[in-house]
Coordinates of C-alpha atoms in Angstrom, one line a residue:
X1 CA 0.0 0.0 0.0
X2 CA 1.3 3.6 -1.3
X3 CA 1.5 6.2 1.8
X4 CA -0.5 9.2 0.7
X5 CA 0.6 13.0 1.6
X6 CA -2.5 14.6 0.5
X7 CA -0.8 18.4 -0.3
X8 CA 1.3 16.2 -3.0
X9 CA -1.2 13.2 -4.5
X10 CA -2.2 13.8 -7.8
X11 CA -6.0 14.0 -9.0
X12 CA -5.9 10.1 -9.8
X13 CA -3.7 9.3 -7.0
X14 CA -6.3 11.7 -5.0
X15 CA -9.6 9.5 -6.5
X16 CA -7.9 5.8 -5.0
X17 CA -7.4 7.4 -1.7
X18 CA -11.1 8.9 -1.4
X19 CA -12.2 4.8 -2.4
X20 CA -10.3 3.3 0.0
X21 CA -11.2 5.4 2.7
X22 CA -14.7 4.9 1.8
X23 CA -14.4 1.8 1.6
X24 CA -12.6 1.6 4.7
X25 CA -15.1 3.3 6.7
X26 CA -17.8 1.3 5.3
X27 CA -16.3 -1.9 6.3
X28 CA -15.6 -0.2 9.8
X29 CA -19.6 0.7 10.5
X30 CA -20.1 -3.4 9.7
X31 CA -17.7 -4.4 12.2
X32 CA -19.0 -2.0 14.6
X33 CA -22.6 -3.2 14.0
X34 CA -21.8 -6.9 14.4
X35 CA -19.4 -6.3 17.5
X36 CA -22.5 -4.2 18.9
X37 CA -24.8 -7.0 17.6
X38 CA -22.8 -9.5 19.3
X39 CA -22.7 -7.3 22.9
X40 CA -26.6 -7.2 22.7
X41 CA -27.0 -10.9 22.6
X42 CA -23.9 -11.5 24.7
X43 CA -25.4 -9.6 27.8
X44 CA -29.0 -11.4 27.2
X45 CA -27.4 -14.2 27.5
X46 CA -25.7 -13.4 30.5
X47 CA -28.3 -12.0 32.5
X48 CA -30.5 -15.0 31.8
X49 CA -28.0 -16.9 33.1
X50 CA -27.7 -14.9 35.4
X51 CA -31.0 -15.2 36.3
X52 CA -31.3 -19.0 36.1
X53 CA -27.9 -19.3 38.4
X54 CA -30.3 -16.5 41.0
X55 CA -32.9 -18.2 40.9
X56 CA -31.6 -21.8 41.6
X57 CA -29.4 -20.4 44.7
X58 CA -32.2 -18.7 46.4
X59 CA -34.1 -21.8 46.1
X60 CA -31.5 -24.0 47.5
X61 CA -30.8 -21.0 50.4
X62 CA -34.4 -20.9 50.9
X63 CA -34.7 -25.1 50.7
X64 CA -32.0 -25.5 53.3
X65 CA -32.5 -29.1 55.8
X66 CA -36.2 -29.7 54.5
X67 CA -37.3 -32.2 52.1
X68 CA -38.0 -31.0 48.6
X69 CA -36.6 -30.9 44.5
X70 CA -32.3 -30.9 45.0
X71 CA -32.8 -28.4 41.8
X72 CA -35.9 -26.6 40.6
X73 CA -37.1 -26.0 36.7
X74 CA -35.6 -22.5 35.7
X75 CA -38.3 -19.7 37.0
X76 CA -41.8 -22.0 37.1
X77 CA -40.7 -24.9 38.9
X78 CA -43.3 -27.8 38.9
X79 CA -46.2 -25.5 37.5
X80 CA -46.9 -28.0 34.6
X81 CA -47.4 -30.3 37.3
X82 CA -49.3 -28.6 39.0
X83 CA -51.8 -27.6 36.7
X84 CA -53.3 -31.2 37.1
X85 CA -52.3 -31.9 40.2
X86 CA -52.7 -35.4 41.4
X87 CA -53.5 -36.7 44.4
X88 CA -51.2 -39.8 44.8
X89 CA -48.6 -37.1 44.2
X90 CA -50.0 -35.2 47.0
X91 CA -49.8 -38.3 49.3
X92 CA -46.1 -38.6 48.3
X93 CA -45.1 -35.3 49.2
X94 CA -46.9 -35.4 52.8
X95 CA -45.1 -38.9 53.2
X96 CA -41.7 -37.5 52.3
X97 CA -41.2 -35.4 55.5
X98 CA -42.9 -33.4 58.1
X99 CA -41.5 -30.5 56.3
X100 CA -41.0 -30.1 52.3
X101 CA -40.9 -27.6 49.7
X102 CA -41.6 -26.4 46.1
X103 CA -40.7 -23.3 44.4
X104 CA -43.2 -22.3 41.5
X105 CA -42.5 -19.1 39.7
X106 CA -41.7 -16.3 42.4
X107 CA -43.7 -18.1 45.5
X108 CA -41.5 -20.6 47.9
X109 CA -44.3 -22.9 49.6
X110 CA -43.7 -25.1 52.4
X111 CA -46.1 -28.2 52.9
X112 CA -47.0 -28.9 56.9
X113 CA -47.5 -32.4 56.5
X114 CA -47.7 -33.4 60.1
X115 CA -50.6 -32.8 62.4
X116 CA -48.7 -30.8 65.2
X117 CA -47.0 -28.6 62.7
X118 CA -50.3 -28.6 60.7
X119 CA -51.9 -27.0 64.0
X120 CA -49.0 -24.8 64.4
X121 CA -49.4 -23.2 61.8
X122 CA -53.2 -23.3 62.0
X123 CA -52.8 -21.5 65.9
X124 CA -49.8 -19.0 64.4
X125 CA -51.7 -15.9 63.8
X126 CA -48.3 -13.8 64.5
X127 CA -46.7 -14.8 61.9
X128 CA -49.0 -16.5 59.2
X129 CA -52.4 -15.5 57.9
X130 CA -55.0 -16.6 54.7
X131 CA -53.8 -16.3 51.6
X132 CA -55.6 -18.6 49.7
X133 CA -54.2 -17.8 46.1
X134 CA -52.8 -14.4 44.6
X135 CA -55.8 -14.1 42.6
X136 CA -58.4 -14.3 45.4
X137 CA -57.6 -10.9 46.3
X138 CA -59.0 -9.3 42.8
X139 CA -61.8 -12.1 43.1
X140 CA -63.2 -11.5 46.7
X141 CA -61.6 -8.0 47.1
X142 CA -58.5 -6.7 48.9
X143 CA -60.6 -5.3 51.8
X144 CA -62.4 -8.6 52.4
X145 CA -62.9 -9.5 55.8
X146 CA -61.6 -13.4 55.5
X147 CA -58.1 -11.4 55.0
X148 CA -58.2 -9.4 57.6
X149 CA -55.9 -9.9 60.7
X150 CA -55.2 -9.5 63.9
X151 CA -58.2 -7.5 66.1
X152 CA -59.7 -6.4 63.1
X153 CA -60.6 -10.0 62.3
X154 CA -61.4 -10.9 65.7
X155 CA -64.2 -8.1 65.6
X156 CA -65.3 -8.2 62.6
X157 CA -65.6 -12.2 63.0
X158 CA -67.6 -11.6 66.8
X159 CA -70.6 -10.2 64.5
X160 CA -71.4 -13.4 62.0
X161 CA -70.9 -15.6 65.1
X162 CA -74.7 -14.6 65.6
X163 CA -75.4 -16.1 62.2
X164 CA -75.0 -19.8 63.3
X165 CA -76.3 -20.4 66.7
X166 CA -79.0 -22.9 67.1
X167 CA -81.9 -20.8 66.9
X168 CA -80.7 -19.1 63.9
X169 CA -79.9 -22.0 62.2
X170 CA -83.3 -23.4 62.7
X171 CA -84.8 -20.5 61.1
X172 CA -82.9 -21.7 58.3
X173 CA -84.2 -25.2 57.7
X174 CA -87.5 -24.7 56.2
X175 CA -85.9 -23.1 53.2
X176 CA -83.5 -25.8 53.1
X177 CA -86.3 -28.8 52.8
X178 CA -87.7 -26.5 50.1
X179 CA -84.6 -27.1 47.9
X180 CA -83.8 -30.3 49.0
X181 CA -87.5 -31.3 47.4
X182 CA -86.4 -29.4 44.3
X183 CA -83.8 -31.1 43.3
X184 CA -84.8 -34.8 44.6
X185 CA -87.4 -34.1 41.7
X186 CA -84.4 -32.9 39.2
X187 CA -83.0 -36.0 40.2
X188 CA -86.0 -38.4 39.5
X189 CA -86.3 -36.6 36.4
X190 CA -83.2 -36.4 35.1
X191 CA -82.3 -40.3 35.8
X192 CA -85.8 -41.2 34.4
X193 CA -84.9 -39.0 30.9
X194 CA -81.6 -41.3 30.6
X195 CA -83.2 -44.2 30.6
X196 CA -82.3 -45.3 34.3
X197 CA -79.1 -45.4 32.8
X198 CA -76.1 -44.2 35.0
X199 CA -75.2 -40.3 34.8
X200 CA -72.1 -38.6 36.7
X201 CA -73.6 -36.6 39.4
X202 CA -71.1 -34.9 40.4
X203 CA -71.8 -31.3 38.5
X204 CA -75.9 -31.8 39.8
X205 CA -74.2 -32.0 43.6
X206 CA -72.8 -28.6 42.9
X207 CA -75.7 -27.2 41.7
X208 CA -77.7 -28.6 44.9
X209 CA -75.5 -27.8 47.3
X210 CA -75.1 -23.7 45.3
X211 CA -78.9 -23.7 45.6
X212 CA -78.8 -24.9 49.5
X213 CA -76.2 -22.3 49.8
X214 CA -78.0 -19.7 48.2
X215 CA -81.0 -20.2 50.1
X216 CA -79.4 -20.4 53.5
X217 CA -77.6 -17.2 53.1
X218 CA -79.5 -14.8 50.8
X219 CA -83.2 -16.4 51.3
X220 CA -86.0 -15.6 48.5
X221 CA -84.1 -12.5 47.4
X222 CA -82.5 -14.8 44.3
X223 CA -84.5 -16.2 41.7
X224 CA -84.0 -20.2 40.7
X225 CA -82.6 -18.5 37.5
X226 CA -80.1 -16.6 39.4
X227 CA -79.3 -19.4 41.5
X228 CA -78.8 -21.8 38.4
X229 CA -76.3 -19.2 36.8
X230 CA -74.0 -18.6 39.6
X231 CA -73.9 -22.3 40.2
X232 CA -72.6 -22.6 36.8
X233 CA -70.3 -19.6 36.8
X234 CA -69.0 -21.2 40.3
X235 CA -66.9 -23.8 38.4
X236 CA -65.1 -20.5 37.0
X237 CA -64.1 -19.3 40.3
X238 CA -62.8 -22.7 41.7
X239 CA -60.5 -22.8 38.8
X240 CA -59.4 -19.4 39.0
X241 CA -58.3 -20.1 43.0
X242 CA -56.2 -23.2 42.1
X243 CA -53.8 -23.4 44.8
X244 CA -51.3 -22.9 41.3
X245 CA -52.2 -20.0 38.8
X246 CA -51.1 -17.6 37.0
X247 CA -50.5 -14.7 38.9
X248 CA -51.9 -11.9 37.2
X249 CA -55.4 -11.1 35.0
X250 CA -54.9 -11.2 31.3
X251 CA -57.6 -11.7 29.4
X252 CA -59.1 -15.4 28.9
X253 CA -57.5 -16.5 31.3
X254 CA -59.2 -18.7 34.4
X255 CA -58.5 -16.3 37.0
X256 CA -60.0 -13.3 33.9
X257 CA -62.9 -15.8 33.4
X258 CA -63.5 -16.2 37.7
X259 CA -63.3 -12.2 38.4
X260 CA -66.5 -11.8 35.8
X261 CA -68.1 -14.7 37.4
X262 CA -67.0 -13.4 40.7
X263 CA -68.5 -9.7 39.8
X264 CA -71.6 -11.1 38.7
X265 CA -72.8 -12.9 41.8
X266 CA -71.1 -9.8 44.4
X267 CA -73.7 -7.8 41.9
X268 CA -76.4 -10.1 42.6
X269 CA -75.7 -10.5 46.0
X270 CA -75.8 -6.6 46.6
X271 CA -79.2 -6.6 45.3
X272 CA -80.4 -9.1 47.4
X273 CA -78.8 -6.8 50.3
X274 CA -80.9 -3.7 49.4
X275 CA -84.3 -5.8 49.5
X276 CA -83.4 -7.4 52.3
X277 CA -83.0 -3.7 54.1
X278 CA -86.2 -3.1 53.1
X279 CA -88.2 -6.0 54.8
X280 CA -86.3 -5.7 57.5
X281 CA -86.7 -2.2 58.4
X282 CA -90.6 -3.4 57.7
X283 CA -90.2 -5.8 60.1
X284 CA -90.2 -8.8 57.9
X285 CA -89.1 -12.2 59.6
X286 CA -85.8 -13.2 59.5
X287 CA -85.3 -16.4 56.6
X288 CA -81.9 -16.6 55.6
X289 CA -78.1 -14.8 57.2
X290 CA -78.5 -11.9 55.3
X291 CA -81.6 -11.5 57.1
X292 CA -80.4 -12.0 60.2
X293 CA -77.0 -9.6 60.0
X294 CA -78.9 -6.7 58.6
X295 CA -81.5 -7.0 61.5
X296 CA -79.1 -6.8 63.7
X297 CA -77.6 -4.0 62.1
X298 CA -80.3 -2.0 62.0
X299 CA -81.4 -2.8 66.0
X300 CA -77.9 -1.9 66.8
X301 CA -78.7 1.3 64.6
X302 CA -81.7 2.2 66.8
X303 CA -80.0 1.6 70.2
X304 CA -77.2 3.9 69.3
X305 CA -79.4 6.3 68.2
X306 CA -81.3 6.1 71.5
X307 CA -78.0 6.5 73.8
X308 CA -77.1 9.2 71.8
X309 CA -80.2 11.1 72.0
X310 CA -80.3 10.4 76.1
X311 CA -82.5 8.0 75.6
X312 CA -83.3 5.3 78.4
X313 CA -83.0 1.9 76.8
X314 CA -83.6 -1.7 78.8
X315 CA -80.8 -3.6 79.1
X316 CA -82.9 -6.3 77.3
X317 CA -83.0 -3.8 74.2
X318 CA -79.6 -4.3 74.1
X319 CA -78.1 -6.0 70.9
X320 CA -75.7 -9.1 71.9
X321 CA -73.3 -7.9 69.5
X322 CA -73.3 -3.8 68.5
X323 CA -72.6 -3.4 64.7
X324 CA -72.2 -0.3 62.6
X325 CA -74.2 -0.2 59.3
X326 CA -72.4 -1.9 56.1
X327 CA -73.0 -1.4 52.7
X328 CA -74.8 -3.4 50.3
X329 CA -71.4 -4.0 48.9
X330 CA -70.2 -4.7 51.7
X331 CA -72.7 -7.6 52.7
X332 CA -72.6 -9.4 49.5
X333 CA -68.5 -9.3 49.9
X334 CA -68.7 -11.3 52.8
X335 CA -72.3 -12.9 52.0
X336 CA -70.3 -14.0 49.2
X337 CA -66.9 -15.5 51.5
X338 CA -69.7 -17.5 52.8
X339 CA -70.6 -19.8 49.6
X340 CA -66.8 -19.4 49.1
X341 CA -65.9 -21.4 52.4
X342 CA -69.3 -23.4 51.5
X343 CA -69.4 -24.4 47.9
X344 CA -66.7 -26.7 47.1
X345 CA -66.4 -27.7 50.2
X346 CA -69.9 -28.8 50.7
X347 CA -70.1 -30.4 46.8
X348 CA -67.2 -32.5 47.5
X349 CA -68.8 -33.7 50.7
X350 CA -72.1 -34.1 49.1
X351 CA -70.5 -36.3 46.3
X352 CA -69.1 -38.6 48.4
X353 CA -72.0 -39.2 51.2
X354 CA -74.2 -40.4 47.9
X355 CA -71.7 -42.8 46.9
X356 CA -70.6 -44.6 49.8
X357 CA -74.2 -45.0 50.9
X358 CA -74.8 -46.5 47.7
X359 CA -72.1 -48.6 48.3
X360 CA -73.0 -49.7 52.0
X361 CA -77.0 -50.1 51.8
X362 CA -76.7 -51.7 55.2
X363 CA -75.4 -48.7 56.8
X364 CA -78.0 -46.6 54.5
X365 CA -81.0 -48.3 56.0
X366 CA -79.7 -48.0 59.9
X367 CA -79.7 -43.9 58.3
X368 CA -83.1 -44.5 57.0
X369 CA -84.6 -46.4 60.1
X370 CA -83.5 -43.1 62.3
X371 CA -84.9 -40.4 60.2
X372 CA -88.4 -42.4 60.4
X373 CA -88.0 -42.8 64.2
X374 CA -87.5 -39.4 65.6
X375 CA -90.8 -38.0 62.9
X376 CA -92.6 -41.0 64.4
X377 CA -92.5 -43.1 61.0
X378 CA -93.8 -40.1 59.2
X379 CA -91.5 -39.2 56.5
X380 CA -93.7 -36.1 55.6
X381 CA -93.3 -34.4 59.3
X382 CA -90.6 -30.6 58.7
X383 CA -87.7 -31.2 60.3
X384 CA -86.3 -29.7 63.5
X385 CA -83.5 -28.9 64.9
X386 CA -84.6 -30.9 68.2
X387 CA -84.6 -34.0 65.7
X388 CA -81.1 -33.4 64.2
X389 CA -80.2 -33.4 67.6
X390 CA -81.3 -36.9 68.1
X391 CA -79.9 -38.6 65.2
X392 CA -76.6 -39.6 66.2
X393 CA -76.4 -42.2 63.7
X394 CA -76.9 -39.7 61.0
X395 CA -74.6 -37.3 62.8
X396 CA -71.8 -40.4 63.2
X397 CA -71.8 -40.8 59.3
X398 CA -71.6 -37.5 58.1
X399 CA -68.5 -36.8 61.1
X400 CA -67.4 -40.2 59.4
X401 CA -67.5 -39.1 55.9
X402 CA -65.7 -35.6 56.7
X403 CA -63.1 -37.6 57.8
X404 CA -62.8 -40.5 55.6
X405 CA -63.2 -38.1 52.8
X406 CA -61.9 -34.7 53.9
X407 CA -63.1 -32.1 51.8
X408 CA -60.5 -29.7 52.6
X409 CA -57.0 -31.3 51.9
X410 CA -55.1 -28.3 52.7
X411 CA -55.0 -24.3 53.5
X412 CA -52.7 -21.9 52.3
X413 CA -51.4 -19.1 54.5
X414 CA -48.5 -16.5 53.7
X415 CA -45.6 -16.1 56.3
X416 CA -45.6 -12.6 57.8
X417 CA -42.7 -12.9 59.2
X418 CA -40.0 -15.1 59.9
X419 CA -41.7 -18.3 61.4
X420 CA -39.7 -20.2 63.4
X421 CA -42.0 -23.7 62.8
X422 CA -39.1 -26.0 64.3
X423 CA -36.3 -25.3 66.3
X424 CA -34.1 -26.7 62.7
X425 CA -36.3 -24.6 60.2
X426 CA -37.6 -20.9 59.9
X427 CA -40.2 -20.4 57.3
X428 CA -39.0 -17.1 55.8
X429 CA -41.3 -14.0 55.5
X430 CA -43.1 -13.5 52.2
X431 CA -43.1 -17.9 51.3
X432 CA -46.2 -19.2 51.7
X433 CA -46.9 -22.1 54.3
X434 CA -49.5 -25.0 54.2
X435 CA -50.7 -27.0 56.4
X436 CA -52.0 -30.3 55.0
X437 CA -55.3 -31.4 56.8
X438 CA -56.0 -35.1 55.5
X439 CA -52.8 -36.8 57.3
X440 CA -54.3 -35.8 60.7
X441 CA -57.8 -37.3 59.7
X442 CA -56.4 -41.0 58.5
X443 CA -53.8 -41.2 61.3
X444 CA -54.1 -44.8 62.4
X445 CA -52.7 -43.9 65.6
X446 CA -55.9 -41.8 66.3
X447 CA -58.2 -43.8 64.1
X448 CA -58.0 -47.7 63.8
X449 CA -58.0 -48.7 60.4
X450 CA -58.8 -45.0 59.3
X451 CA -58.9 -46.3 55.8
X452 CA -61.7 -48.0 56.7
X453 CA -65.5 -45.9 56.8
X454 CA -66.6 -46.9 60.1
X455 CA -69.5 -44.7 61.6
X456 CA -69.0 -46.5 64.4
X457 CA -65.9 -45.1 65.8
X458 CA -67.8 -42.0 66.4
X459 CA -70.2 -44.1 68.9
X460 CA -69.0 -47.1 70.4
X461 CA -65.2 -45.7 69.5
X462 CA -62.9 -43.3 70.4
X463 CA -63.0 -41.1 67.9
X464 CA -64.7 -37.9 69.4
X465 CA -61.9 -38.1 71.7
X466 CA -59.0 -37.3 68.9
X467 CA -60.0 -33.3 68.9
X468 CA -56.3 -32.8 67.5
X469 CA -56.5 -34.9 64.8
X470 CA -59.9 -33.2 64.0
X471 CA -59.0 -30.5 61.4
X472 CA -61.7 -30.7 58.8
X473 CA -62.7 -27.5 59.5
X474 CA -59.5 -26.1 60.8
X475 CA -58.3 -24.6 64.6
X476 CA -57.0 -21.3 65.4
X477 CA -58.6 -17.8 64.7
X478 CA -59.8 -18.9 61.2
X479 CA -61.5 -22.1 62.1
X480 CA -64.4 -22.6 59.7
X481 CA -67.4 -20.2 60.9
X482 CA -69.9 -22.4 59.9
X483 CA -69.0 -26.2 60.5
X484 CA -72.6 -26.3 62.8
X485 CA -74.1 -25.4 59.5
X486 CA -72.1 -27.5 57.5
X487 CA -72.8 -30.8 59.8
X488 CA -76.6 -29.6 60.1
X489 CA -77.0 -29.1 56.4
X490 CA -75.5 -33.0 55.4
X491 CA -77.7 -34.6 57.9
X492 CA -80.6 -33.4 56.7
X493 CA -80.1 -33.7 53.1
X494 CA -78.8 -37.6 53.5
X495 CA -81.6 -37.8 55.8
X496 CA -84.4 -36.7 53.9
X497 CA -82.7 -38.9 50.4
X498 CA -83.0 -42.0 52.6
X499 CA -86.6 -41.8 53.1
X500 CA -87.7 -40.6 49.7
X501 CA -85.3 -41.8 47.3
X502 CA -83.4 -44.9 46.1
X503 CA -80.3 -44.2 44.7
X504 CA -78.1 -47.3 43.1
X505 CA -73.9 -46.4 42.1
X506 CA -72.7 -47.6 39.0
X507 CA -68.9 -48.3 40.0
X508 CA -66.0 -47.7 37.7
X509 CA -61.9 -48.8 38.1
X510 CA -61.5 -45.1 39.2
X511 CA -64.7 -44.6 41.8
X512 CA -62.3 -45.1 44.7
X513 CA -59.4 -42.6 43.2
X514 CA -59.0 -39.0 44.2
X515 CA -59.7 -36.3 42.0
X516 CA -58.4 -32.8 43.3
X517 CA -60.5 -29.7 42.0
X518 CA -60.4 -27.5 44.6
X519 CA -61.5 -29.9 47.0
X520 CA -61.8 -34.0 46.4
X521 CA -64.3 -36.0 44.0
X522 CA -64.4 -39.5 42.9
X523 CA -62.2 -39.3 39.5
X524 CA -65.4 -40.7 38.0
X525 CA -67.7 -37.7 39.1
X526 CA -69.9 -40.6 40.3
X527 CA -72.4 -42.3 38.1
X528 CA -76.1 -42.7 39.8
X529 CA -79.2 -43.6 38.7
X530 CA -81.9 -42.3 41.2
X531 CA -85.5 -44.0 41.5
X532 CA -88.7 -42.9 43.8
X533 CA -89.1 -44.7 47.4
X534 CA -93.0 -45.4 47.9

């Protein structure tokens, strides 16, 4: 190459020089795009691994002595797993230690397995509280009572304790018989349609126990329409609050799907909150909790009003529990926390108690013989709460079912702060903690045989006697509100069945296996075929 002194180059010595620097420059600009190319994809790649490295070393820090995964999938851990979660799998993780873990996208969870560290958790209100999903918050709203903690839930919860007390609850029944009739005739129907050939029964459960629901906590406000649609729509928000979701709302999505179903029935429910005002206030009679919650409201209302004004007021005057005045909105949020808690819980419960008296007539007809004896063989008498009362044989195999089949497998909570569950493990702040409920219930230490349905154990047994082991509706400050109603509601219904239906169970190779949905089902959804009893 010819060094060039521009004040001497000659005009076509002057022309190759202006080329080659052209050319120079232009061959320059691709280097520096491709090297800047390169650096672009060079630190992407870095920072996702990077991030992979992160993310696998605050697992393992986070893991420390417990059982769980030695390494997790990059980011989502088991979430395709847990999608369609199985139970088996379940029961393997509860059998691998007291203590395990799982790390699924940005949430560290540790599984309870054991029943003392179950109850720990359960009686921890200083360090854990609900959490149910990330989604319920946007679902049943961020200033829902079931999330409150501390005092605030303590007080809030001291006015709907009044909603469940034996005489409320036998203000309830009549409207309960009502639906129970309904659907025994939806069932006759539908079985005699198909040709007394065998149906899953499962989604008709749902809808029974939704109506029961509906009835027992919003009365006559909501038409059979209404009640049918939300029953529907209910499937939406169960799969929505799967214990594993995705986090956020994008739209058609199941937790997108769920928050319209979810809006919907708080709508319906707040119109069923304003008429209920009004009867109230005109001094209807109470038929249903709503009912009963905004009486009390409203007497609570005119006593304050009454001190206030310096007016003398008898002490029997006095509400037992003094409330302020809610919302409409505000009553259907928490009317609506009620067929939350209820729902699943109640379907799953419902599902089973049909198919294991199929399955055991013998035990069916000792049901049967009961119900007849305390209406004095007259199957047509209403039912009372003095004759729940003395049906223990009823009572023994719903306690029996709740146990043998417990609804509620497991709660989640989130750790508020460091939680110090063993004196070898701290749960750190922000994971998420759950205690698993079903070891506690088939524990053969507390329960002989507790594979095996035996009503018995609740009679001539000792199973009333294994309170700890108890958790099918929870311990602690969040123990299920309305397990009187919940026991209550499953004798009657089974009770009533016996003496005015037949029901026969068509069994399949999966009837006995556990399908998770929220709650527990038979994988088959249970085939029936239902018949009159004359």
């Amino acid at each position: 190459m010819v060094n060039v002194n521009g004040s001497f180059a000659s005009p076509p010595a002057d022309a190759t020089a202006t080329a080659f620097l052209t050319q120079s420059l232009a061959t320059s600009g691709l280097l520096t795009a491709f090297y800047n190319t390169f650096s672009t994809w060079t630190v992407l790649l870095y920072l996702i691994l990077f991030a992979v490295v992160y993310d696998q070393v605050k697992y393992i820090y986070l893991k420390g002595t417990i059982v769980g995964p030695s390494m997790k999938i990059p980011f989502m851990g088991p979430f395709l797993q847990s999608v369609n979660p199985k139970f088996h799998e379940y029961q393997a993780k509860w059998a691998s230690g007291d203590l395990s873990c799982v790390s699924v996208f940005h949430k560290f969870v540790v599984i309870a397995s054991s029943r003392d560290l179950a109850r720990k958790v359960l009686n921890s209100p200083a360090y854990v509280k609900p959490c149910v999903v990330d989604v319920a918050h946007k679902l049943l709203g961020k200033d829902n009572w079931v999330f409150l903690d501390g005092k605030a839930h303590v007080e809030y919860r001291k006015g709907l304790n009044g909603l469940f007390t034996r005489q409320v609850l036998s203000l309830y029944l009549p409207g309960q018989e009502e639906v129970y009739d309904k659907y025994f005739k939806i069932f006759l129907d539908v079985s005699a349609t198909n040709g007394l050939k065998p149906l899953p029964w499962m989604p008709l459960f749902r809808e029974l126990m939704c109506a029961v629901s509906c009835r027992t906590f919003v009365g006559h406000y909501l038409s059979h329409e209404a009640v049918k649609k939300i029953s529907d729509d209910y499937y939406l928000i169960t799969s929505a609050l799967e214990l594993v979701n995705f986090p956020i709302i994008l739209p058609f999505t199941k937790a997108w799907y769920g928050k319209k179903a979810a809006d919907m029935v708080l709508n319906e429910f707040s119109k069923c909150a304003a008429k209920s005002k009004k009867r109230m206030a005109a001094g209807g009679e109470i038929t249903c909790s709503m009912d009963a919650w905004i009486k009390t409201q409203q007497e609570s209302a005119r006593y304050s009003e009454k001190i206030e004004n310096g007016i003398p007021v008898a002490d029997d005057e006095k509400p037992t529990t003094l409330l302020r005045e809610f919302s409409d909105y505000e009553i259907a949020q928490t009317i609506f926390t009620f067929l939350f808690a209820s729902q699943d819980a109640t379907s799953s419960a419902c599902t089973w108690l049909f198919q294991i008296m199929a399955d055991r007539s013998d035990i069916l007809d000792k049901v049967r013989d009961e119900n007849l004896r305390v209406r004095n063989g007259d199957r047509n008498v209403e039912l009372s709460m003095d004759m729940l009362e003395n049906m223990p044989y009823t009572r023994a195999v719903v306690k029996e079912t709740l146990r043998y089949r417990s609804p509620v497998i497991m709660v989640p909570y989130v750790v508020k702060k460091d939680f110090p569950i063993t004196n070898t493990y701290t749960v750190p702040k922000g994971s998420m903690v759950v205690p698993t409920l079903w070891p506690a219930t088939h524990d053969n230490e507390a329960y002989d045989d507790a594979n095996v349905f035996d009503p018995n154990r609740w009679i001539t047994g000792n199973a009333e006697q294994q309170t700890k082991n108890w958790l099918v509706f929870g311990t602690g400050p969040h123990y299920c509100i309305g397990q009187a109603y919940a026991m209550y509601n499953m004798m009657a219904l089974v009770g009533k069945a016996s003496m005015y239906l037949n029901w026969e169970h068509f069994p399949t190779p999966v009837s006995e296996q556990i399908k998770v949905f929220a709650t527990i089902f038979p994988q088959d959804d249970c085939p029936l075929v239902f018949t009159p009893r004359n």
